[in-house]
Coordinates of C-alpha atoms in Angstrom, one line a residue:
M1 CA -18.8 9.2 34.2
L2 CA -17.2 11.3 31.5
R3 CA -17.7 8.4 29.0
L4 CA -21.3 7.9 30.1
A5 CA -21.9 11.7 29.7
L6 CA -20.4 11.5 26.2
I7 CA -22.6 8.5 25.3
L8 CA -25.7 10.3 26.6
T9 CA -24.8 13.4 24.6
V10 CA -24.4 11.4 21.4
L11 CA -27.7 9.6 22.0
L12 CA -29.6 12.8 22.7
T13 CA -28.1 14.4 19.6
L14 CA -29.2 11.4 17.5
V15 CA -32.7 11.5 19.0
A16 CA -32.9 15.2 18.4
T17 CA -31.7 14.8 14.8
E18 CA -34.3 12.0 14.2
L19 CA -37.1 14.0 15.7
S20 CA -36.0 17.0 13.6
A21 CA -36.0 14.9 10.4
A22 CA -39.4 13.6 11.3
K23 CA -40.8 17.1 11.8
P24 CA -39.4 19.2 9.0
N25 CA -40.2 22.9 8.7
I26 CA -42.9 23.4 6.1
I27 CA -43.3 26.4 3.7
V28 CA -46.2 26.6 1.3
I29 CA -45.6 29.2 -1.3
M30 CA -48.9 30.0 -3.1
A31 CA -48.7 32.2 -6.1
D32 CA -51.8 34.2 -7.3
D33 CA -53.2 33.7 -10.8
L34 CA -50.0 31.9 -12.0
G35 CA -50.6 29.7 -15.0
F36 CA -49.2 26.2 -15.9
G37 CA -47.1 27.8 -18.7
D38 CA -46.0 30.9 -16.8
V39 CA -42.7 29.7 -15.5
S40 CA -39.7 28.3 -17.4
C41 CA -39.5 24.9 -15.8
Y42 CA -43.0 24.3 -17.2
G43 CA -42.1 25.5 -20.7
A44 CA -42.2 29.3 -20.7
T45 CA -39.6 30.8 -23.0
A46 CA -40.6 34.5 -23.0
L47 CA -39.1 34.9 -19.5
S48 CA -36.9 33.0 -17.1
T49 CA -37.7 31.9 -13.5
P50 CA -34.4 30.5 -12.2
H51 CA -35.4 30.2 -8.6
I52 CA -38.6 28.4 -9.2
D53 CA -36.7 26.3 -11.7
R54 CA -34.2 25.4 -9.0
L55 CA -37.0 24.2 -6.7
A56 CA -38.1 21.9 -9.6
T57 CA -34.5 20.8 -10.3
E58 CA -33.9 19.9 -6.6
G59 CA -37.4 18.6 -6.0
L60 CA -40.4 17.0 -7.7
R61 CA -42.2 18.8 -10.5
F62 CA -45.8 17.6 -10.9
T63 CA -47.5 17.7 -14.3
S64 CA -50.9 17.1 -12.8
G65 CA -50.8 19.5 -9.9
Y66 CA -54.1 21.2 -9.1
C67 CA -55.8 23.8 -7.0
S68 CA -59.5 23.0 -6.2
A69 CA -61.1 26.1 -7.7
S70 CA -60.3 28.6 -10.4
T71 CA -60.7 31.6 -8.2
C72 CA -58.8 32.7 -5.1
T73 CA -61.1 32.6 -2.1
P74 CA -62.5 29.1 -2.6
T75 CA -59.0 27.7 -3.3
R76 CA -57.6 29.3 -0.1
Y77 CA -60.6 28.0 1.9
S78 CA -60.1 24.5 0.6
F79 CA -56.3 24.6 1.1
L80 CA -56.7 25.6 4.7
T81 CA -59.7 23.5 5.6
G82 CA -59.2 20.4 3.4
T83 CA -62.9 20.7 2.4
Y84 CA -64.3 21.6 -1.0
A85 CA -65.5 25.2 -0.9
F86 CA -68.9 24.4 -2.4
R87 CA -69.7 22.8 1.0
G88 CA -69.2 26.1 2.8
E89 CA -71.0 29.4 3.0
R90 CA -69.9 32.6 1.5
T91 CA -66.9 30.9 -0.2
G92 CA -67.1 32.9 -3.4
I93 CA -64.7 35.8 -4.1
A94 CA -64.9 37.8 -0.9
P95 CA -65.8 41.5 -0.9
P96 CA -63.8 44.1 1.0
N97 CA -66.0 44.0 4.1
A98 CA -66.5 40.2 4.3
P99 CA -66.6 38.7 7.8
A100 CA -64.4 35.7 8.5
I101 CA -65.4 32.9 6.2
I102 CA -63.7 30.1 8.2
K103 CA -65.3 29.9 11.6
P104 CA -63.2 30.0 14.8
G105 CA -62.2 26.5 15.9
T106 CA -62.4 25.0 12.5
E107 CA -59.7 22.4 12.0
T108 CA -57.2 23.7 9.4
V109 CA -53.7 22.8 8.2
A110 CA -52.4 25.5 10.6
S111 CA -54.3 24.1 13.7
I112 CA -53.2 20.6 12.9
L113 CA -49.5 21.6 12.7
K114 CA -49.8 23.8 15.7
R115 CA -51.1 20.8 17.6
A116 CA -48.0 18.9 16.5
G117 CA -45.7 21.6 18.0
Y118 CA -45.2 23.8 15.0
T119 CA -45.1 27.6 15.2
T120 CA -47.5 28.8 12.5
A121 CA -47.7 32.0 10.4
V122 CA -49.5 33.3 7.3
I123 CA -47.8 36.2 5.5
G124 CA -49.3 37.8 2.4
K125 CA -52.7 37.8 0.8
W126 CA -55.6 36.6 3.0
H127 CA -58.9 37.3 1.2
L128 CA -60.9 35.0 3.5
G129 CA -62.7 37.7 5.5
L130 CA -62.0 39.2 8.9
G131 CA -64.2 39.9 11.9
N132 CA -67.6 38.7 13.2
A133 CA -70.9 38.6 11.3
N134 CA -71.0 42.4 11.1
G135 CA -67.7 42.4 9.2
P136 CA -64.3 43.9 10.0
D137 CA -63.9 46.5 12.7
W138 CA -61.1 48.2 10.8
N139 CA -60.4 50.6 13.7
G140 CA -60.5 47.9 16.5
Q141 CA -59.7 44.3 16.8
L142 CA -59.9 42.3 13.5
K143 CA -61.1 39.0 15.0
P144 CA -61.9 36.3 14.3
G145 CA -59.2 35.8 11.7
P146 CA -56.2 33.6 11.1
L147 CA -55.3 33.5 14.8
E148 CA -58.6 31.9 15.6
I149 CA -58.0 29.0 13.2
G150 CA -54.6 27.9 14.1
F151 CA -52.1 30.6 13.1
D152 CA -49.8 32.0 15.8
T153 CA -49.2 35.1 13.9
C154 CA -50.1 36.8 10.7
F155 CA -49.0 39.8 8.5
L156 CA -51.7 40.3 5.9
L157 CA -53.1 42.1 2.9
P158 CA -56.6 41.7 4.3
T159 CA -58.5 41.3 1.0
T160 CA -56.9 41.3 -2.5
N161 CA -55.2 44.4 -3.8
D162 CA -57.8 45.3 -6.5
R163 CA -60.2 45.6 -3.5
V164 CA -59.9 48.2 -0.8
P165 CA -58.3 48.9 1.7
Q166 CA -54.6 49.1 0.9
V167 CA -53.4 48.5 4.5
Y168 CA -51.4 45.8 6.3
V169 CA -53.0 43.8 9.2
K170 CA -50.6 42.5 11.9
D171 CA -52.4 39.8 14.0
H172 CA -55.6 41.6 15.1
R173 CA -54.9 45.2 14.1
V174 CA -54.4 47.4 11.1
L175 CA -50.7 48.3 11.2
N176 CA -49.7 51.9 12.0
L177 CA -53.3 53.1 12.1
D178 CA -53.7 56.7 13.5
P179 CA -56.8 56.9 15.7
A180 CA -57.1 60.6 14.6
D181 CA -57.5 59.4 11.0
P182 CA -59.9 56.4 11.3
L183 CA -60.3 54.0 8.4
W184 CA -63.8 53.6 6.8
V185 CA -64.5 50.9 4.2
G186 CA -67.9 50.7 2.3
S187 CA -69.6 49.6 -0.8
K188 CA -71.2 53.0 -1.6
K189 CA -69.5 56.3 -2.4
P190 CA -69.0 58.2 0.9
N191 CA -69.7 61.6 -0.7
A192 CA -70.2 63.2 -4.0
D193 CA -66.7 64.6 -4.2
H194 CA -64.9 61.3 -3.4
P195 CA -62.4 60.7 -6.2
T196 CA -62.9 57.6 -8.3
G197 CA -61.6 56.0 -11.4
L198 CA -64.7 57.3 -13.2
T199 CA -64.5 60.9 -12.0
H200 CA -60.7 61.3 -12.0
R201 CA -59.7 58.8 -14.7
E202 CA -57.1 61.2 -16.1
S203 CA -55.1 61.1 -12.9
L204 CA -54.5 57.3 -13.0
K205 CA -51.1 55.8 -13.5
M206 CA -52.7 52.5 -14.5
D207 CA -56.1 52.8 -16.3
W208 CA -58.9 50.3 -15.7
S209 CA -60.6 48.3 -18.4
H210 CA -63.7 47.1 -16.5
G211 CA -65.0 47.2 -13.0
H212 CA -62.1 48.5 -11.0
N213 CA -63.1 52.2 -11.0
S214 CA -63.9 53.1 -7.4
T215 CA -61.6 54.6 -4.8
I216 CA -58.1 55.7 -6.1
H217 CA -55.0 54.9 -4.1
N218 CA -51.4 55.2 -5.4
G219 CA -52.8 56.2 -8.9
I220 CA -54.8 53.0 -9.2
S221 CA -58.6 52.7 -8.8
R222 CA -60.0 49.7 -7.0
I223 CA -63.2 47.8 -6.2
G224 CA -65.0 49.4 -3.2
Y225 CA -64.6 52.6 -1.3
Y226 CA -62.5 53.8 1.6
T227 CA -61.4 56.9 3.4
G228 CA -58.9 57.6 6.1
G229 CA -56.1 55.4 7.5
H230 CA -53.5 57.3 5.4
A231 CA -50.6 56.5 7.8
S232 CA -51.3 52.8 7.4
R233 CA -51.6 52.7 3.6
F234 CA -48.9 50.9 1.6
R235 CA -47.5 51.4 -1.9
D236 CA -48.3 48.6 -4.4
E237 CA -44.7 48.4 -5.6
D238 CA -43.5 47.5 -2.1
L239 CA -45.8 44.5 -1.4
A240 CA -43.4 41.7 -2.5
D241 CA -40.5 43.2 -0.5
K242 CA -42.7 43.4 2.6
W243 CA -43.8 39.7 2.3
V244 CA -40.1 38.7 2.0
E245 CA -39.0 40.9 4.9
K246 CA -41.6 39.5 7.3
S247 CA -41.1 35.9 6.2
V248 CA -37.3 36.1 6.7
E249 CA -38.0 37.5 10.2
F250 CA -40.3 34.7 11.0
I251 CA -37.9 32.0 9.7
E252 CA -35.0 33.5 11.7
Q253 CA -37.0 33.8 14.9
N254 CA -38.2 30.1 14.6
Q255 CA -35.2 28.4 13.1
D256 CA -34.5 26.3 16.2
H257 CA -37.9 24.5 16.3
P258 CA -40.5 23.4 13.7
F259 CA -42.4 26.1 11.9
F260 CA -45.1 26.3 9.2
L261 CA -45.2 29.3 6.9
F262 CA -47.9 30.0 4.5
F263 CA -46.3 32.5 2.1
A264 CA -49.3 33.9 0.2
S265 CA -47.9 36.0 -2.6
H266 CA -50.1 38.6 -4.3
D267 CA -48.1 38.2 -7.6
I268 CA -49.3 38.0 -10.3
H269 CA -52.8 39.2 -9.4
V270 CA -54.0 42.6 -10.6
P271 CA -53.2 45.4 -10.2
R272 CA -49.9 44.3 -11.4
M273 CA -47.5 46.9 -10.2
P274 CA -44.2 45.3 -9.4
H275 CA -41.3 47.2 -7.7
E276 CA -39.5 49.6 -10.0
R277 CA -36.4 47.3 -10.1
F278 CA -38.5 44.7 -11.9
Q279 CA -40.5 47.0 -14.2
G280 CA -39.6 46.5 -17.9
K281 CA -37.4 43.4 -17.2
T282 CA -39.6 41.2 -19.5
R283 CA -41.2 41.7 -22.9
L284 CA -44.6 40.7 -21.4
G285 CA -45.3 43.9 -19.7
F286 CA -46.1 44.2 -16.0
R287 CA -47.6 40.7 -16.0
G288 CA -44.3 39.2 -16.9
D289 CA -42.4 41.6 -14.7
S290 CA -44.6 40.4 -11.7
I291 CA -43.7 36.8 -12.5
I292 CA -40.0 37.5 -12.2
Q293 CA -40.7 39.4 -9.0
L294 CA -42.5 36.3 -7.7
D295 CA -39.4 34.3 -8.7
W296 CA -37.2 36.7 -6.8
C297 CA -39.4 36.1 -3.7
V298 CA -38.9 32.4 -4.0
G299 CA -35.2 32.9 -4.3
E300 CA -35.0 35.0 -1.2
L301 CA -36.8 32.4 0.9
M302 CA -34.5 29.7 -0.5
K303 CA -31.4 31.9 0.2
T304 CA -32.6 32.3 3.8
L305 CA -33.0 28.5 4.3
D306 CA -29.5 28.0 2.9
R307 CA -28.0 30.7 5.1
L308 CA -29.6 29.2 8.2
Q309 CA -28.7 25.7 7.1
L310 CA -32.4 24.7 7.1
S311 CA -32.7 23.5 3.5
E312 CA -32.4 19.8 4.4
N313 CA -35.0 20.1 7.1
T314 CA -37.6 22.1 5.3
L315 CA -40.3 20.8 3.0
V316 CA -41.2 23.5 0.4
V317 CA -44.4 23.3 -1.6
F318 CA -44.9 25.7 -4.5
C319 CA -48.3 26.1 -6.1
S320 CA -50.9 28.6 -7.3
D321 CA -54.4 29.5 -6.2
N322 CA -55.8 29.3 -9.8
G323 CA -54.8 29.6 -13.4
P324 CA -54.0 32.7 -15.4
V325 CA -56.0 35.6 -16.7
L326 CA -54.7 38.4 -18.9
D327 CA -57.2 41.3 -18.7
D328 CA -58.6 41.1 -15.2
G329 CA -59.8 44.7 -15.0
Y330 CA -56.7 46.9 -15.8
K331 CA -55.0 48.1 -19.0
D332 CA -51.5 46.8 -18.1
G333 CA -50.5 45.5 -21.5
A334 CA -50.9 41.8 -20.7
I335 CA -52.9 41.1 -23.9
E336 CA -51.0 43.4 -26.2
K337 CA -47.6 42.0 -25.2
I338 CA -48.5 38.3 -24.8
G339 CA -46.9 37.3 -28.1
T340 CA -46.4 33.6 -28.3
H341 CA -46.4 33.1 -24.6
R342 CA -49.0 30.6 -23.5
A343 CA -49.9 31.4 -19.9
A344 CA -51.9 28.1 -19.4
G345 CA -49.4 26.0 -21.3
P346 CA -51.1 23.5 -23.6
Y347 CA -54.4 23.8 -21.7
S348 CA -57.5 25.8 -22.4
G349 CA -59.1 28.2 -20.0
G350 CA -57.8 30.0 -17.0
K351 CA -59.1 31.9 -14.0
Y352 CA -62.9 31.6 -13.6
S353 CA -63.2 28.5 -15.7
V354 CA -63.3 24.7 -15.0
Y355 CA -61.1 24.0 -18.1
E356 CA -57.7 22.6 -17.2
G357 CA -56.1 25.9 -17.5
G358 CA -58.2 27.2 -14.6
T359 CA -57.0 24.7 -12.0
R360 CA -54.0 22.8 -13.3
T361 CA -51.0 24.9 -12.3
P362 CA -47.3 24.7 -11.4
F363 CA -46.9 22.4 -8.4
I364 CA -43.5 21.6 -6.9
T365 CA -42.3 19.9 -3.7
R366 CA -38.7 20.1 -2.5
W367 CA -37.2 18.6 0.7
K368 CA -33.5 18.2 0.1
G369 CA -32.2 14.8 1.0
H370 CA -35.7 13.3 1.3
I371 CA -37.4 13.9 -2.1
K372 CA -35.6 12.5 -5.1
P373 CA -35.5 15.1 -7.8
G374 CA -37.7 14.3 -10.8
V375 CA -41.0 14.7 -12.5
S376 CA -44.3 13.1 -11.4
D377 CA -47.5 12.6 -13.3
Q378 CA -49.5 11.7 -10.2
M379 CA -52.6 13.8 -9.6
V380 CA -52.2 16.0 -6.5
S381 CA -54.0 19.0 -5.2
T382 CA -53.7 21.9 -2.7
I383 CA -56.8 20.5 -1.0
D384 CA -54.8 17.5 0.0
L385 CA -52.2 19.4 2.0
P386 CA -54.0 19.3 5.3
A387 CA -54.4 15.5 5.4
S388 CA -50.9 14.9 3.9
L389 CA -49.1 17.3 6.3
A390 CA -51.1 15.8 9.2
A391 CA -49.7 12.4 8.3
L392 CA -46.2 13.9 8.1
A393 CA -46.6 15.4 11.6
D394 CA -48.2 12.2 12.9
Q395 CA -51.6 13.9 13.7
K396 CA -55.0 12.4 13.3
I397 CA -58.0 14.3 11.9
S398 CA -61.6 13.7 12.8
S399 CA -64.4 12.7 10.5
E400 CA -65.8 16.3 10.8
S401 CA -62.6 17.9 9.5
C402 CA -60.7 18.0 6.2
R403 CA -63.6 16.2 4.5
D404 CA -62.2 16.2 1.0
S405 CA -58.4 16.1 1.8
F406 CA -56.6 12.9 0.8
N407 CA -53.4 11.7 2.5
I408 CA -51.2 11.6 -0.6
L409 CA -48.0 12.3 1.4
E410 CA -46.0 9.6 -0.3
A411 CA -46.9 10.9 -3.7
L412 CA -45.9 14.4 -2.6
L413 CA -42.6 13.0 -1.4
G414 CA -42.0 11.0 -4.6
K415 CA -42.0 7.6 -3.1
A416 CA -41.9 4.9 -5.8
D417 CA -45.3 3.6 -7.0
S418 CA -47.1 5.8 -4.5
P419 CA -50.4 7.0 -6.1
G420 CA -51.9 10.4 -5.9
R421 CA -55.6 11.1 -6.4
T422 CA -57.7 9.1 -8.9
E423 CA -60.4 11.8 -9.1
L424 CA -60.8 15.5 -8.3
V425 CA -63.7 17.9 -8.3
Q426 CA -63.0 21.4 -9.7
Q427 CA -65.2 24.4 -9.4
N428 CA -65.0 28.0 -10.5
N429 CA -66.3 30.2 -7.7
G430 CA -68.3 29.7 -4.6
N431 CA -71.5 27.8 -4.9
N432 CA -72.8 28.7 -8.3
G433 CA -73.1 25.3 -9.9
T434 CA -70.2 25.2 -12.3
Y435 CA -68.1 22.0 -11.7
A436 CA -65.8 19.6 -13.4
L437 CA -64.8 16.1 -12.4
R438 CA -61.5 14.7 -13.5
A439 CA -61.4 10.9 -13.1
G440 CA -58.3 9.4 -14.7
D441 CA -58.1 10.7 -18.2
W442 CA -61.7 11.6 -18.4
K443 CA -63.0 15.0 -17.6
L444 CA -66.7 15.9 -17.1
H445 CA -68.0 19.5 -17.1
R446 CA -71.2 20.4 -15.4
Y447 CA -72.9 23.8 -15.8
D448 CA -76.1 24.1 -13.7
K449 CA -77.0 27.7 -14.6
K450 CA -79.1 28.1 -17.7
T451 CA -77.3 31.2 -18.7
A452 CA -74.1 31.9 -20.8
R453 CA -71.1 29.8 -19.8
N454 CA -67.5 30.7 -19.9
V455 CA -65.5 29.3 -22.9
V456 CA -62.0 30.1 -24.0
V457 CA -61.1 32.2 -27.1
E458 CA -57.5 33.3 -27.7
Q459 CA -56.5 32.8 -24.0
Q460 CA -59.4 35.0 -22.8
L461 CA -62.9 34.0 -21.6
E462 CA -66.0 34.8 -23.5
N463 CA -69.6 33.9 -22.9
T464 CA -71.6 31.4 -25.0
I465 CA -74.2 28.8 -24.5
V466 CA -72.9 25.2 -24.0
P467 CA -74.6 22.0 -23.0
Q468 CA -75.1 21.4 -19.3
F469 CA -72.7 18.4 -19.5
Q470 CA -69.6 17.9 -21.6
L471 CA -67.1 15.1 -21.7
F472 CA -63.4 15.3 -22.7
H473 CA -60.6 12.7 -22.9
L474 CA -57.6 14.5 -21.6
E475 CA -54.9 12.1 -23.0
D476 CA -56.2 12.6 -26.5
D477 CA -57.6 16.1 -26.0
P478 CA -55.7 18.0 -23.3
A479 CA -57.1 21.4 -24.5
E480 CA -60.7 20.1 -24.1
Q481 CA -61.7 21.1 -27.6
T482 CA -63.9 18.1 -28.5
D483 CA -66.9 17.1 -26.5
V484 CA -67.3 13.3 -26.7
A485 CA -70.3 12.9 -24.4
A486 CA -72.5 11.5 -27.2
E487 CA -69.8 9.0 -28.2
Y488 CA -69.3 7.7 -24.6
P489 CA -72.8 7.8 -23.0
E490 CA -71.9 5.2 -20.3
V491 CA -68.8 7.1 -19.2
T492 CA -70.8 10.4 -19.2
E493 CA -73.5 8.9 -17.0
R494 CA -71.1 7.2 -14.7
L495 CA -69.2 10.5 -14.1
K496 CA -72.4 12.5 -13.8
Q497 CA -73.5 10.1 -11.0
R498 CA -70.1 10.2 -9.3
L499 CA -69.9 14.0 -9.4
N500 CA -73.4 14.3 -7.9
Q501 CA -72.5 11.8 -5.2
I502 CA -69.4 13.8 -4.2
I503 CA -71.3 17.1 -4.2
T504 CA -74.2 15.8 -2.1
S505 CA -72.0 13.6 0.3
K506 CA -70.6 14.6 3.7
G507 CA -67.1 14.3 2.2
S508 CA -65.0 12.5 -0.3
R509 CA -62.0 11.6 1.9
P510 CA -61.6 7.8 1.7
E511 CA -62.1 7.3 5.4
L512 CA -65.5 9.0 5.1
Q513 CA -66.8 6.8 2.3
T514 CA -68.4 4.3 4.7
V515 CA -69.9 7.2 6.8
D516 CA -73.3 8.5 6.0
Q517 CA -73.1 7.2 2.4

């Protein structure tokens, strides 16, 4: 009997080990406004990012890793839902009082993994709206939100930190809100004496350059207005520490069963106000200091996995929601101190544009003992994570869900000869008719508006008139400097038709190509 018991124990241990290996923990670290050339493993020399570099050394570094849009809200929408944001409603950059953009019950990467037995959490920047059609009830229950689309828990910056309010949201409530000091958020000045970046500019510790000149909090003026909620307000300098603190708590609490953590950093989005211990640590100003703060966050998560002996049973994905921008509304020295640093690496454009610099970003996967370290030139995108992680968790997705998410799991894991994407639609923001289609080495730009378009001059965006369609050959012209549409009319026409087909179709996921086409 003792021998039988020992055999059963060994067998159960083997089965448990096999199941554990089949269902690794998953952490997606999404940086904010981080460019292809902003970290040292992608060529940056003006600063060092040793923890992100370690991820790349121990995992797979992609040279054609993409987000699906060059602004935050549409990329986050597409990452969670596996559907291009131009198919949705209100998917442009969300205002402070935006209601929930992803409707309750929508299949998301979180709901898929929850169905597979994962405990799920999002910690960090949300910026996908909260509440019903009337918008957030800041003094009541903030629902629907993440918990209605598959997350078990959340700890959020509800919008983005250049927009009001500067409070944390824990699950359905503003954290530490005093009922005697209710929180009000609006788009109009609440009274004539309300301090703003216009009326009290001399009091600011970080001046604004454009736009961000409404309500002042912590010496920084923001987009939008709010009053009250003083006990619940946070300090900008403490954001990164709070994300790490809550993420470590979540990992520790769920170390004995599969978990999915979406770590949604606010670095390096404006206002760039890193903790004092990082300020002045680079020669690039607060923008560079925020990059090394982001790197520290990555290091703390990796240190936690090592301490809990979870590194070999955790798939880590590192990415960014869009490419870089220098002056995004504040005078923080980003332009003056840029020097020879190329935030987008060899690519043109950045945030707000469909040039490569807007959507081609750092993209790294690490699963120790399962992913062979190296470099991959396969095309992968954050929009593919729902279908790919569904495959990893052995979950099926319906034809109504994740309509543009490809199962490229084997490419993400670095399996030999496993292809990534062959084509990808890129957009700038919401549903405004600015698109690009990368197909192999060809890249087609499409600008539907008959107004000025964004082009790139000295790493910043300027407005000029360009043709509605432009064609570039990325292998010969990675910086997209030479429009060859007139030289290759057949390629241009083929990609125009294909882009239109994708935009007007139900979805581009391969399984849907025979449905309603």
